[in-house]
Tab-separated table of C-alpha atoms in Angstrom:
chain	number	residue	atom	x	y	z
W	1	UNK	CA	96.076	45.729	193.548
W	2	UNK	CA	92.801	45.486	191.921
W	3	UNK	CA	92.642	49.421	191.458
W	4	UNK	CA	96.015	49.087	189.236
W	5	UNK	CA	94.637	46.100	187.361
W	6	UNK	CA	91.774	48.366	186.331
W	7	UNK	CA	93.682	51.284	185.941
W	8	UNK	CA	95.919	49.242	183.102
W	9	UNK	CA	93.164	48.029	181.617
W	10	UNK	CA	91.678	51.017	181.197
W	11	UNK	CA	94.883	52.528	179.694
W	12	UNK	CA	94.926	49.719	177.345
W	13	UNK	CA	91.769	49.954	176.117
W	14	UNK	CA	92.297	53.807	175.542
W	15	UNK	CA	94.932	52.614	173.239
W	16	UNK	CA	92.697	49.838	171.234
W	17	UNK	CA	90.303	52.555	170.728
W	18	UNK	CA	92.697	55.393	169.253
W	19	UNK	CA	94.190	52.993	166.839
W	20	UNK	CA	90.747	51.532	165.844
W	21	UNK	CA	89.865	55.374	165.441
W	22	UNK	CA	92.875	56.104	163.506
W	23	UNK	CA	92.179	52.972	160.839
W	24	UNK	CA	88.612	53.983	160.499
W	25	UNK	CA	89.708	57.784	159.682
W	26	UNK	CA	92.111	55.764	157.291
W	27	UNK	CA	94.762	58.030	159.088
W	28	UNK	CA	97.651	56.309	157.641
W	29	UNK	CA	101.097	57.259	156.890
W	30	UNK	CA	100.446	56.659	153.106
W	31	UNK	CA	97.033	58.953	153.437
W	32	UNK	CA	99.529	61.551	154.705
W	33	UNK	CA	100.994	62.181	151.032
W	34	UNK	CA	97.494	62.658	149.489
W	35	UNK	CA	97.203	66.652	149.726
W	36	UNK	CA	100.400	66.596	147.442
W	37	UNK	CA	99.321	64.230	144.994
W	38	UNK	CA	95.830	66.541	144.909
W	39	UNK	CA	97.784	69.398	144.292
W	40	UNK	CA	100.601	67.568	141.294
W	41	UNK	CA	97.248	66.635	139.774
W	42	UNK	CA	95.619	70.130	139.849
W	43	UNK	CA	98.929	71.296	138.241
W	44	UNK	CA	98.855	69.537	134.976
W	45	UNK	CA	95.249	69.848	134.786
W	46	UNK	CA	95.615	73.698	134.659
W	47	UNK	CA	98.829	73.107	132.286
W	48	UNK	CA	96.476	71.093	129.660
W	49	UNK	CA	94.273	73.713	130.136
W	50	UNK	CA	96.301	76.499	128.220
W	51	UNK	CA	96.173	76.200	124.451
W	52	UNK	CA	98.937	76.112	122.119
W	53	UNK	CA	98.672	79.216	120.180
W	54	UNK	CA	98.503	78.119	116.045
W	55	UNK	CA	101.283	80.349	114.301
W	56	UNK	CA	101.102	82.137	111.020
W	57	UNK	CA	100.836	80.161	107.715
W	58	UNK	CA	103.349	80.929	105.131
W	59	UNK	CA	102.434	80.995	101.559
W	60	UNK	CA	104.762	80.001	98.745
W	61	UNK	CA	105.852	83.811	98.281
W	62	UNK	CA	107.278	83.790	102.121
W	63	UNK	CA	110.295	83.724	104.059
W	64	UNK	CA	109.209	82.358	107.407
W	65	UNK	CA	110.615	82.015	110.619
W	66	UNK	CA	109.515	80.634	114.134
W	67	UNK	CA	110.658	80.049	117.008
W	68	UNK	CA	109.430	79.736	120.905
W	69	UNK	CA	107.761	83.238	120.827
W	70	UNK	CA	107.360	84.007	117.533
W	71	UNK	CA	105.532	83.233	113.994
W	72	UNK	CA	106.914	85.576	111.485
W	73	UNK	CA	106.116	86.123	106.939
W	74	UNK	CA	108.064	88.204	105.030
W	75	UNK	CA	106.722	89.064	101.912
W	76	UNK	CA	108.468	91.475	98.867
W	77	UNK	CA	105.722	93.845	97.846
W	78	UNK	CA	107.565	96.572	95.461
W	79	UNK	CA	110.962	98.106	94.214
W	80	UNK	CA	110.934	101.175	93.836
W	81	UNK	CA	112.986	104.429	93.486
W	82	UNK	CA	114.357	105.726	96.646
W	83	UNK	CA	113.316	109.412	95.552
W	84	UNK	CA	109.708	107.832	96.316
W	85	UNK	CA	110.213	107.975	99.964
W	86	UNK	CA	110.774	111.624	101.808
W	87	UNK	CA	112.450	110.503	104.780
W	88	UNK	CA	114.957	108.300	102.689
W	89	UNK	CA	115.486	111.489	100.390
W	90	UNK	CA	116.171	113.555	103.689
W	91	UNK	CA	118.178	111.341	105.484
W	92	UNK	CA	120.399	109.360	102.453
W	93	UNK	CA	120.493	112.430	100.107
W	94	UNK	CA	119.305	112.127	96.303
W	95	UNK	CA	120.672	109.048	94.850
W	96	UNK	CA	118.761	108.168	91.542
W	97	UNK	CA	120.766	104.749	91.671
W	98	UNK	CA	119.527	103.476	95.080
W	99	UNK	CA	115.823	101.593	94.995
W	100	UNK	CA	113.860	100.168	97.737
W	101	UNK	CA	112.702	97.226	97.990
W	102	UNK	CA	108.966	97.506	99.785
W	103	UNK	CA	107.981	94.552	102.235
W	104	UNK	CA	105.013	93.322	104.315
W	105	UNK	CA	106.444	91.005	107.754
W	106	UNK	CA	103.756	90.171	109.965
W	107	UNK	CA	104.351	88.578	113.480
W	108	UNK	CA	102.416	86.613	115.601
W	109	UNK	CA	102.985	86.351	119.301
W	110	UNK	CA	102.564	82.792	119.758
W	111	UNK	CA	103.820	83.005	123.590
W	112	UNK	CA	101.572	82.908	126.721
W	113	UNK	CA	103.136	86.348	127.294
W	114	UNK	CA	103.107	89.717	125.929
W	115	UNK	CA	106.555	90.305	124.240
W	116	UNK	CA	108.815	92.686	121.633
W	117	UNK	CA	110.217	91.885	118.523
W	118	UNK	CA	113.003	93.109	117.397
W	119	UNK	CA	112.371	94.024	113.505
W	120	UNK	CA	115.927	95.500	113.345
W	121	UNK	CA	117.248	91.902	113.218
W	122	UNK	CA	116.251	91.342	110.383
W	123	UNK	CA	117.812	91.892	107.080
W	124	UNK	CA	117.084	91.154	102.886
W	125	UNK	CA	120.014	89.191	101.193
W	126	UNK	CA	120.857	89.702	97.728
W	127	UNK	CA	123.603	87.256	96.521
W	128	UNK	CA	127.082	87.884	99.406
W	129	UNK	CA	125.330	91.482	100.395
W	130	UNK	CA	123.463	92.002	103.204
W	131	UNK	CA	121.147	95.261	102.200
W	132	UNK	CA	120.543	97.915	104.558
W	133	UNK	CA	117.494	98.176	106.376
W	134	UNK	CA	116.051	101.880	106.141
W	135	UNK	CA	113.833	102.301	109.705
W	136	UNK	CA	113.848	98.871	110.667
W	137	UNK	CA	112.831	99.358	114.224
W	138	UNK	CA	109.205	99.878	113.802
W	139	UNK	CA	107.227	100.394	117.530
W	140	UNK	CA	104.450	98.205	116.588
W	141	UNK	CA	106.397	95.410	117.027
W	142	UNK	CA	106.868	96.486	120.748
W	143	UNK	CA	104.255	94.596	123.324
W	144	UNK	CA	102.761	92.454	121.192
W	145	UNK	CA	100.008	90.771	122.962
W	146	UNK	CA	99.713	86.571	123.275
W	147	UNK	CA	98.327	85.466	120.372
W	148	UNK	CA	97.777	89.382	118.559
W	149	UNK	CA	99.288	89.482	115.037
W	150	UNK	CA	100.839	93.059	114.128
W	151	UNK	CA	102.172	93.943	110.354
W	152	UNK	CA	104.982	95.741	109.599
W	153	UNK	CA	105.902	97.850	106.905
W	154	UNK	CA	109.685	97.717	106.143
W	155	UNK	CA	112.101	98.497	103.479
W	156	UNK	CA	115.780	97.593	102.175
W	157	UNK	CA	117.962	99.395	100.029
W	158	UNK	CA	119.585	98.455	97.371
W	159	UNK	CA	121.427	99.046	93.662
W	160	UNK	CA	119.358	97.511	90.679
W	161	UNK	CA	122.641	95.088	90.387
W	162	UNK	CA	121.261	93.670	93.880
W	163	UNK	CA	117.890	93.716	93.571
W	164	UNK	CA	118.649	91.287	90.493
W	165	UNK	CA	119.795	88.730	92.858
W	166	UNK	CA	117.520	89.372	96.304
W	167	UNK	CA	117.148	85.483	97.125
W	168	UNK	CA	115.897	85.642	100.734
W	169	UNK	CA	115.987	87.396	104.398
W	170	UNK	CA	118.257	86.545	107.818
W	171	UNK	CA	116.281	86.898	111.317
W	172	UNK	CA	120.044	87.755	113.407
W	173	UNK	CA	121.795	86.345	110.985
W	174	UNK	CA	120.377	83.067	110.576
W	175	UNK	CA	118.726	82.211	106.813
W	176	UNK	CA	114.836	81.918	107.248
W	177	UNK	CA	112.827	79.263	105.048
W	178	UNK	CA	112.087	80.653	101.703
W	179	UNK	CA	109.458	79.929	100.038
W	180	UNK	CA	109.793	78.826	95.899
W	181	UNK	CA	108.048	82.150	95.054
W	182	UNK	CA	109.333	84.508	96.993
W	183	UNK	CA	111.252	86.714	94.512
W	184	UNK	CA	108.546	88.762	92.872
W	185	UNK	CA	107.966	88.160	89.161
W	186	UNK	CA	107.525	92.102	88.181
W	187	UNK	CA	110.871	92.756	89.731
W	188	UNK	CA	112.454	91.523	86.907
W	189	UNK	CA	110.821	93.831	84.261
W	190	UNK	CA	110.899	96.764	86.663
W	191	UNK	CA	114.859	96.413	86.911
W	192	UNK	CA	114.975	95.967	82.888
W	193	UNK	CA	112.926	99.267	82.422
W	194	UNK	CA	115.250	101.154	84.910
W	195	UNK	CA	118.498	100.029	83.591
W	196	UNK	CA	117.303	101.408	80.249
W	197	UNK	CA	119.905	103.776	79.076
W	198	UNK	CA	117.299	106.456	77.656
W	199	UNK	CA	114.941	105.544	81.027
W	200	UNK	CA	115.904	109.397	82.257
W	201	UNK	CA	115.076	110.832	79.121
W	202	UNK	CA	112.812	108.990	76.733
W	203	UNK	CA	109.347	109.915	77.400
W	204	UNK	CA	106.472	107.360	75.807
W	205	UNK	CA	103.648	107.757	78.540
W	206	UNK	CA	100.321	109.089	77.520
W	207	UNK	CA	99.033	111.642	79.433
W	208	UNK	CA	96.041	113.869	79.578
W	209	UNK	CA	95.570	117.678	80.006
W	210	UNK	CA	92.888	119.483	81.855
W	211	UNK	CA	91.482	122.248	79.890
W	212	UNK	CA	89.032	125.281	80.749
W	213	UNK	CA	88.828	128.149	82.539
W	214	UNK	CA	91.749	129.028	85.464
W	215	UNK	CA	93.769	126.011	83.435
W	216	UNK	CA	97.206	126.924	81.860
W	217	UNK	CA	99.653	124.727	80.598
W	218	UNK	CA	103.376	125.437	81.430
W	219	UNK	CA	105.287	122.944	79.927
W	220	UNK	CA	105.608	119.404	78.382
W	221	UNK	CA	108.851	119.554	76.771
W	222	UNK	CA	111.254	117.953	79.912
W	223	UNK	CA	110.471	114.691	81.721
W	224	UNK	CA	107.333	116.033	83.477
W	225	UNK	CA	104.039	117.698	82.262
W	226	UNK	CA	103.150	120.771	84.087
W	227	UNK	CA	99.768	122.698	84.160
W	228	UNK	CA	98.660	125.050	86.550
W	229	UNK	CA	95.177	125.945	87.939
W	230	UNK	CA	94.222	129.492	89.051
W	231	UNK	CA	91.944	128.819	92.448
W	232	UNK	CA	92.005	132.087	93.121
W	233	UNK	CA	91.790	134.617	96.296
W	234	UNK	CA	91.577	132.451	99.067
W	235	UNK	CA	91.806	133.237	103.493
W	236	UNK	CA	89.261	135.438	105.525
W	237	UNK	CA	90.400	138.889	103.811
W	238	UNK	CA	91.496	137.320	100.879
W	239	UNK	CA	95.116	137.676	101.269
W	240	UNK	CA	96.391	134.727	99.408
W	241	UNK	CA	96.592	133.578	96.025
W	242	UNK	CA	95.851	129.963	95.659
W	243	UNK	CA	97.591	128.211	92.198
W	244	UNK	CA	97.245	124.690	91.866
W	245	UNK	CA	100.028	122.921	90.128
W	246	UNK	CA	99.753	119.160	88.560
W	247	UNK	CA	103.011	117.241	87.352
W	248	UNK	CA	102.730	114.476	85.741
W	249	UNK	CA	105.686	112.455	84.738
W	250	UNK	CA	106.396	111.279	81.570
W	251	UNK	CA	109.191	108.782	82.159
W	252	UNK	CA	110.024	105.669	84.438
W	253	UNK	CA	112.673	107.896	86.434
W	254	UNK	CA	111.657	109.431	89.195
W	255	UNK	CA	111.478	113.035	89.729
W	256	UNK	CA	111.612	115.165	92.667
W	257	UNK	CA	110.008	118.611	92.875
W	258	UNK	CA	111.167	122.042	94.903
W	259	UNK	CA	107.886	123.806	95.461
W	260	UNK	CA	109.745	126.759	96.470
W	261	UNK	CA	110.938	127.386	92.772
W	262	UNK	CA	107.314	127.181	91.401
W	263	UNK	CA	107.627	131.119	91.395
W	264	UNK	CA	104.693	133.665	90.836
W	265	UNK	CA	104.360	137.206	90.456
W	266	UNK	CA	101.509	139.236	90.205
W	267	UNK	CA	100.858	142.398	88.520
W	268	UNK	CA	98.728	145.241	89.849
W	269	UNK	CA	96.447	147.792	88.631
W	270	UNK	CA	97.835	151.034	87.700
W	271	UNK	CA	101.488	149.158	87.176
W	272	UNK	CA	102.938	148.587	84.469
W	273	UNK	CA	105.626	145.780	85.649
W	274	UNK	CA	105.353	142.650	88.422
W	275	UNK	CA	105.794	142.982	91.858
W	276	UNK	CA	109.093	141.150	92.497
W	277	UNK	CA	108.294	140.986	95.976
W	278	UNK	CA	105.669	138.530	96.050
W	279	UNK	CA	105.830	135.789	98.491
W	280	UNK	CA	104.934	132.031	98.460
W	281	UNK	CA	103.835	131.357	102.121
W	282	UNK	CA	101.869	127.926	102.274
W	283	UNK	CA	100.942	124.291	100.843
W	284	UNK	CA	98.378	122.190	100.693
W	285	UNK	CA	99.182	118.636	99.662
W	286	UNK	CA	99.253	115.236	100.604
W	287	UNK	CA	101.657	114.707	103.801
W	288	UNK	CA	103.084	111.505	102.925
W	289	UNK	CA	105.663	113.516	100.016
W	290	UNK	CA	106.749	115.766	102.475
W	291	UNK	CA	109.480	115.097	105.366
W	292	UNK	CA	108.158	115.689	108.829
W	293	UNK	CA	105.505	117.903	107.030
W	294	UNK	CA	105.305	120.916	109.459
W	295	UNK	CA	101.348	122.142	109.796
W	296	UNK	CA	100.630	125.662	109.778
W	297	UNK	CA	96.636	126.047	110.369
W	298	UNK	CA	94.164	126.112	107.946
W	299	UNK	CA	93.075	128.326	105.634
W	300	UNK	CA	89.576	129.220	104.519
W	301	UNK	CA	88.798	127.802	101.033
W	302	UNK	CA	91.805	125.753	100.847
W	303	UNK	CA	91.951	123.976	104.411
W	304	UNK	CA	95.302	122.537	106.475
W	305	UNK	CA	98.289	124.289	105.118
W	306	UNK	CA	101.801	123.300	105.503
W	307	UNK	CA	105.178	125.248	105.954
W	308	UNK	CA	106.957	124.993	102.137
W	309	UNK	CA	109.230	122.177	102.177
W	310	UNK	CA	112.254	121.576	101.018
W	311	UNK	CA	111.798	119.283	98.557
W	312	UNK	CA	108.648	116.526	97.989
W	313	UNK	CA	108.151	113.601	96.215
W	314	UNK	CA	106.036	112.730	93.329
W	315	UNK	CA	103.628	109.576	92.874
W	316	UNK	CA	104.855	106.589	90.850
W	317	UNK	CA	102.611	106.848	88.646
W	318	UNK	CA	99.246	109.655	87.394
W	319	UNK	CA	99.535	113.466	88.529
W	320	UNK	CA	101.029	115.011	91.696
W	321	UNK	CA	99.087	117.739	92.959
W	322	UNK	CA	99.832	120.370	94.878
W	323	UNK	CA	98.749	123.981	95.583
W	324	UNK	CA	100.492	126.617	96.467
W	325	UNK	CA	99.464	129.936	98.446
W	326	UNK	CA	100.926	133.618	97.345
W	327	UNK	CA	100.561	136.692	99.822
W	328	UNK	CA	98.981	139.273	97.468
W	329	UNK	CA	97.603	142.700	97.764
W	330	UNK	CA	95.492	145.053	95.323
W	331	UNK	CA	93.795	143.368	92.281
W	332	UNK	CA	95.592	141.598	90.081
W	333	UNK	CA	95.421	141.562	86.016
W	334	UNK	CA	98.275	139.533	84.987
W	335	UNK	CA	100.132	136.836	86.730
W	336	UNK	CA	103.823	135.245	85.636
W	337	UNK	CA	104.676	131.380	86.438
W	338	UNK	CA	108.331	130.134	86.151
W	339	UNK	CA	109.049	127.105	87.841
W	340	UNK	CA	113.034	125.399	87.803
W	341	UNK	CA	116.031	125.616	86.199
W	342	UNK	CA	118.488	124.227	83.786
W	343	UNK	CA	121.075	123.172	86.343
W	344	UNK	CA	118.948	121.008	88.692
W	345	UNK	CA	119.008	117.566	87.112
W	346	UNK	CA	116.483	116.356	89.880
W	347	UNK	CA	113.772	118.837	88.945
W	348	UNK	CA	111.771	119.824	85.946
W	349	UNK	CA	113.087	122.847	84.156
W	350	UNK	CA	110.259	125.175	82.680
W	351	UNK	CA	109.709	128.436	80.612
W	352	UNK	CA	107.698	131.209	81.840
W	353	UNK	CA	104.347	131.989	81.315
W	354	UNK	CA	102.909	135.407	81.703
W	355	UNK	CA	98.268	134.997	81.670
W	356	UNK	CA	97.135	138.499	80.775
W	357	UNK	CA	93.265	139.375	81.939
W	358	UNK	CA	92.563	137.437	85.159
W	359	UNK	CA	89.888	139.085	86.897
W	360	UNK	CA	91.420	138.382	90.354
């Protein structure tokens, strides 16, 4: 009997001592939640640890729109003719009645995550019309970085009729806040200038000649001013003729220009008439008036040369420069320009030239 008293004792006191253990660990059932209270509080510790990303601040001469992702300005830059812009030439046709309206939209990613914006969904309104956007979709807008800012460069088109009452822009389809100056005072006097009845034809800009040797004037009787500038034999062997032309326009309508009709032909020693046969071959001229401007090499004492376009563009306003590159042979004493003709509203129409006594 007195082993089994001590044996229960013993057992008991096992138990007093795990329990005292247990409250001095503080080994409680409360104590038990603890690890998920830790981790809770580690949670919104590491959410006010991200910052909130500022978004773009729009100016009095914005539309603006935001939303979780976004920060977007729109601002109206220019209007302009649509014969400005090759690829709207190429891919609308020649329409001296449609303009473009030039804008600047910058977006800001204001998200934690890298993300697209669809530029396509939006759209200029002018009074009930919704204008076209030309290109819309523009690939900088694609994987836009957190808190990375891209601008785009997009344009609407329009008649002058709705460019007089352009009062704001849609993000898919929903109005964006418009700032008190958005519509752009010099719009006004730009669409009074081109709705001039005489605008095709009356010519009032000064403009200035270049004179000396290798200069010859070609004409200044249409809407543009033409001269021409003899570079000379250009490539390794000196197979090409090099002309530089300069238009200038004289008017406030735009003009397009064929440099395939800027003809020239070259006579020869011992002949007495030109060779019909002569061949323009290259340009050399600034890329942006040319659609998908196709390169062709370079040429030694010219540079990169270009297949001849179709058609390019001119610049709004001063000369447009251009040169053009003849296949030649045999040295040449006289050379003949004629460039256009009388049927082509869209180009410059001039008389021929013939320079007697190049040394070439």
């Amino acid at each position: 009997m007195k082993l089994k008293r001590k044996l229960i004792a013993a057992l008991a006191a096992s138990v007093m001592l795990t329990a005292c253990g247990a409250e001095e660990k503080g080994e409680t059932s409360e104590t038990q939640t603890a690890p998920v209270q830790t981790t809770a509080t580690a949670i919104q510790t590491t959410k006010a640890a991200v910052k909130t990303i500022k978004p773009l601040s729009p100016m009095k001469s914005h539309a603006y729109y935001q939303d979780e992702s976004f920060s977007v300005t729109v601002s109206l830059d220019d209007l302009r003719s649509s014969l400005y812009y090759p690829d709207v030439v190429a891919e609308m046709g020649i329409n001296p009645d449609m303009f473009a309206v030039d804008m600047t939209v910058k977006v800001k990613n204001i998200s934690q995550e890298e993300q697209s914006f669809d530029s396509s969904k939006l759209a200029l309104l002018a009074g009930e019309d919704t204008l076209y956007m030309f290109g819309a979709k523009d690939e900088k807008a694609d994987d836009i970085k957190s808190g990375k800012t891209v601008t785009l460069s997009l344009k609407a088109l329009c008649s002058l009729q709705q460019a007089r009452v352009i009062s704001g822009v849609s993000y898919d389809g929903e109005p964006l806040e418009t700032g008190e100056n958005f519509y752009p005072e010099d719009f006004t006097e730009i669409i009074n200038i081109q709705s001039d009845e005489n605008v095709k034809t009356y010519l009032y800009k000064q403009f200035y000649l270049r004179s000396g040797d290798g200069y010859h004037m070609m004409a200044c009787s249409g809407p543009a001013a033409i001269s021409a500038y003899f570079i000379g034999r250009v490539g390794e062997n000196d197979e090409y003729f090099a002309i530089e032309y300069s238009v200038t326009n004289r008017s406030d309508y735009a003009l397009l220009i064929d440099p395939n009709k800027y003809s020239a032909n070259f006579c020869y020693d011992n002949s007495d008439s030109f060779d019909p046969n002569t061949k323009a071959v290259y340009i050399s001229t600034d890329e942006e008036l040319m659609y998908k401007p196709k390169e062709e090499g370079a040429v030694s004492g010219i540079g990169t040369v270009y297949a001849l376009p179709d058609f390019m563009c001119t610049y709004p306003d001063g000369e447009t420069r251009f040169t053009v590159l003849y296949s030649v042979s045999g040295h040449i004493t006289e050379v003949m320009l004629k460039c256009g003709s009388r049927d082509e509203p869209c180009f410059a129409e001039y008389d021929s030239v013939t320079i007697d006594h190049c040394d070439y």
